[in-house]
Amino acid sequence: MGAQQQVADAFVELYGAAPEGVWAAPGRVNLIGEHTDYNDGFVMPFALPHMAVAAVSRRDDGVLRLHSADIDAGVAELRLDELVPESDKNWTAYPAGVVWALREAGHPITGADVHLTSTVPSGAGLSSSAALEVVVALALNDLYELGLKRWQLARLCQRAENVYVGAPTGIMDQTASACCEEGHALFLDTRDLSQKQIPFDLAAEGMRLLVVDTQVKHAHSDGEYGKRRAGCEKGAALLGVDALRDVPYADLDAALERLGDEEEVRRLVRHIVTENARVEQVVALLEAGDTRAIGPVLIAGHASLRDDFRISAPELDLVVDTALASGAIGARMTGGGFGGSAIVLVEAGDVEAVTKAVEEAFAAAGFTAPRVFEAVPSAGARRLN
Ligand code: ADP
Ligand code: MG
């Protein structure tokens, strides 16, 4: 593969010797199950063909050298015994956080040279950060023969992002990047990390899934994420459950009644409980081979995120409304919200018409032109050589 050789060659140029190996880890798109991951709920991501590729060698002198072909900042040199959580505001915090988390967990990492590059669009809600973390974690797991399982690597990467980088994220992104399989979506229970690969081969059924990256990120998104998270925790506390995951769909009306005039909490609870039910519905439909029937479930998921969870954005709503008006089977925003990407399920023959309609609608609204690409469910993290 071209990318693999290029990364290995660049490594030689930078560090003066061939890397011990080259690894890859993909970005992801979440098919359904949004904001459920910090409520112990269900998610259903699949891996993108877009991925981070890293060439890595061990060192034994306590030094970590990091370089990204995509960032104009040269080689960063860090000392392992000086890694401190939340001390690094640069991209290097992601790979350094992984090394920190591994060492914190007692794994004897003595240093590494890393050169990487990524085709996962950054900040588009497609998890470029998890791809960086997972590719480094898998490389070190192999090189240092740590014997950690994929789900354990995902947990360590989450810890790197939560504690070292200082970004409060759930477990979905890292698990998707580490565990997804080609031609499948990953049904993941974020409470116990049990998982099931669900066949999701759209091309075989004459459909396509488009990702529309709106290229916008509204500035207040981080604070809003924290508010939603706190609101969900408040809802669980008021209902006397560990997490909103514990409210069965059949008990939703009673739960909403109990929340009385806590209007905002009621809306958050309604989204999480119905969203978990939608994930289970999509799993059942895909397992029954009734793929087109997931369209209305995706549409309902978008309405719930827009109206109840209130994390959509004009750009995301425009993608969904335009796509549906021009014949899409289903569409929804995906990822954290307030910008980022939407997904659109279309018949193969409608790809061009739907893409054109969305692009024209963005131009007419005066929005930045979106980036539209096809998402083929791809393989999770792996060693390339
Ligand atoms: P997302 O994960 O949705 O893409 P995040 O804000 O979580 O957005 O992560 C984006 C950050 O990840 C970037 O700001 C950068 O620090 C880092 N990053 C992503 N891709 C690369 C890359 N190719 N090289 C270096 N850093 C990267
Ligand atoms: Mg991220």
mmCIF file of N, CA and C in Angstrom, residues 231 235 238 252-273 308:
data_model
loop_
_atom_site.group_PDB
_atom_site.id
_atom_site.type_symbol
_atom_site.label_atom_id
_atom_site.label_comp_id
_atom_site.label_asym_id
_atom_site.label_seq_id
_atom_site.Cartn_x
_atom_site.Cartn_y
_atom_site.Cartn_z
ATOM 1 N N GLY A 231 -27.011 17.292 32.759
ATOM 2 C CA GLY A 231 -28.468 17.149 32.766
ATOM 3 C C GLY A 231 -28.895 15.688 32.781
ATOM 4 N N GLY A 235 -30.985 13.727 35.664
ATOM 5 C CA GLY A 235 -32.158 12.910 35.370
ATOM 6 C C GLY A 235 -32.062 11.543 36.027
ATOM 7 N N LEU A 238 -32.561 11.918 39.770
ATOM 8 C CA LEU A 238 -33.966 12.162 40.122
ATOM 9 C C LEU A 238 -34.813 10.899 39.982
ATOM 10 N N LEU A 252 -40.957 4.796 29.985
ATOM 11 C CA LEU A 252 -40.630 6.199 29.681
ATOM 12 C C LEU A 252 -41.702 7.168 30.176
ATOM 13 N N ASP A 253 -42.954 6.868 29.885
ATOM 14 C CA ASP A 253 -44.025 7.809 30.276
ATOM 15 C C ASP A 253 -44.053 8.009 31.787
ATOM 16 N N ALA A 254 -43.923 6.919 32.520
ATOM 17 C CA ALA A 254 -43.927 7.012 33.985
ATOM 18 C C ALA A 254 -42.730 7.830 34.475
ATOM 19 N N ALA A 255 -41.580 7.616 33.835
ATOM 20 C CA ALA A 255 -40.375 8.363 34.228
ATOM 21 C C ALA A 255 -40.570 9.856 33.978
ATOM 22 N N LEU A 256 -41.137 10.186 32.827
ATOM 23 C CA LEU A 256 -41.353 11.608 32.497
ATOM 24 C C LEU A 256 -42.330 12.239 33.486
ATOM 25 N N GLU A 257 -43.317 11.474 33.861
ATOM 26 C CA GLU A 257 -44.286 11.941 34.870
ATOM 27 C C GLU A 257 -43.581 12.263 36.188
ATOM 28 N N ARG A 258 -42.695 11.362 36.572
ATOM 29 C CA ARG A 258 -41.967 11.546 37.847
ATOM 30 C C ARG A 258 -41.091 12.786 37.834
ATOM 31 N N LEU A 259 -40.629 13.172 36.651
ATOM 32 C CA LEU A 259 -39.730 14.334 36.572
ATOM 33 C C LEU A 259 -40.488 15.655 36.669
ATOM 34 N N GLY A 260 -41.835 15.569 36.673
ATOM 35 C CA GLY A 260 -42.674 16.738 36.935
ATOM 36 C C GLY A 260 -42.350 17.918 36.051
ATOM 37 N N ASP A 261 -42.030 19.055 36.664
ATOM 38 C CA ASP A 261 -41.831 20.263 35.860
ATOM 39 C C ASP A 261 -40.371 20.510 35.523
ATOM 40 N N GLU A 262 -39.522 19.475 35.666
ATOM 41 C CA GLU A 262 -38.110 19.585 35.235
ATOM 42 C C GLU A 262 -38.066 19.456 33.707
ATOM 43 N N GLU A 263 -38.522 20.493 33.023
ATOM 44 C CA GLU A 263 -38.750 20.377 31.578
ATOM 45 C C GLU A 263 -37.481 20.011 30.805
ATOM 46 N N GLU A 264 -36.365 20.657 31.152
ATOM 47 C CA GLU A 264 -35.151 20.393 30.388
ATOM 48 C C GLU A 264 -34.667 18.955 30.607
ATOM 49 N N VAL A 265 -34.713 18.531 31.860
ATOM 50 C CA VAL A 265 -34.289 17.158 32.159
ATOM 51 C C VAL A 265 -35.218 16.156 31.468
ATOM 52 N N ARG A 266 -36.494 16.465 31.447
ATOM 53 C CA ARG A 266 -37.460 15.575 30.772
ATOM 54 C C ARG A 266 -37.086 15.369 29.305
ATOM 55 N N ARG A 267 -36.702 16.457 28.656
ATOM 56 C CA ARG A 267 -36.359 16.344 27.231
ATOM 57 C C ARG A 267 -35.098 15.495 27.036
ATOM 58 N N LEU A 268 -34.118 15.698 27.911
ATOM 59 C CA LEU A 268 -32.875 14.923 27.792
ATOM 60 C C LEU A 268 -33.144 13.442 28.019
ATOM 61 N N VAL A 269 -33.952 13.160 29.054
ATOM 62 C CA VAL A 269 -34.277 11.760 29.373
ATOM 63 C C VAL A 269 -35.023 11.118 28.203
ATOM 64 N N ARG A 270 -35.972 11.880 27.640
ATOM 65 C CA ARG A 270 -36.750 11.306 26.528
ATOM 66 C C ARG A 270 -35.826 10.958 25.363
ATOM 67 N N HIS A 271 -34.850 11.836 25.072
ATOM 68 C CA HIS A 271 -33.937 11.505 23.975
ATOM 69 C C HIS A 271 -33.151 10.230 24.273
ATOM 70 N N ILE A 272 -32.563 10.161 25.445
ATOM 71 C CA ILE A 272 -31.689 9.013 25.732
ATOM 72 C C ILE A 272 -32.475 7.704 25.718
ATOM 73 N N VAL A 273 -33.651 7.709 26.324
ATOM 74 C CA VAL A 273 -34.429 6.465 26.402
ATOM 75 C C VAL A 273 -34.920 6.044 25.007
ATOM 76 N N ASP A 308 -35.434 17.479 21.236
ATOM 77 C CA ASP A 308 -35.324 17.129 22.650
ATOM 78 C C ASP A 308 -33.935 17.406 23.215
#
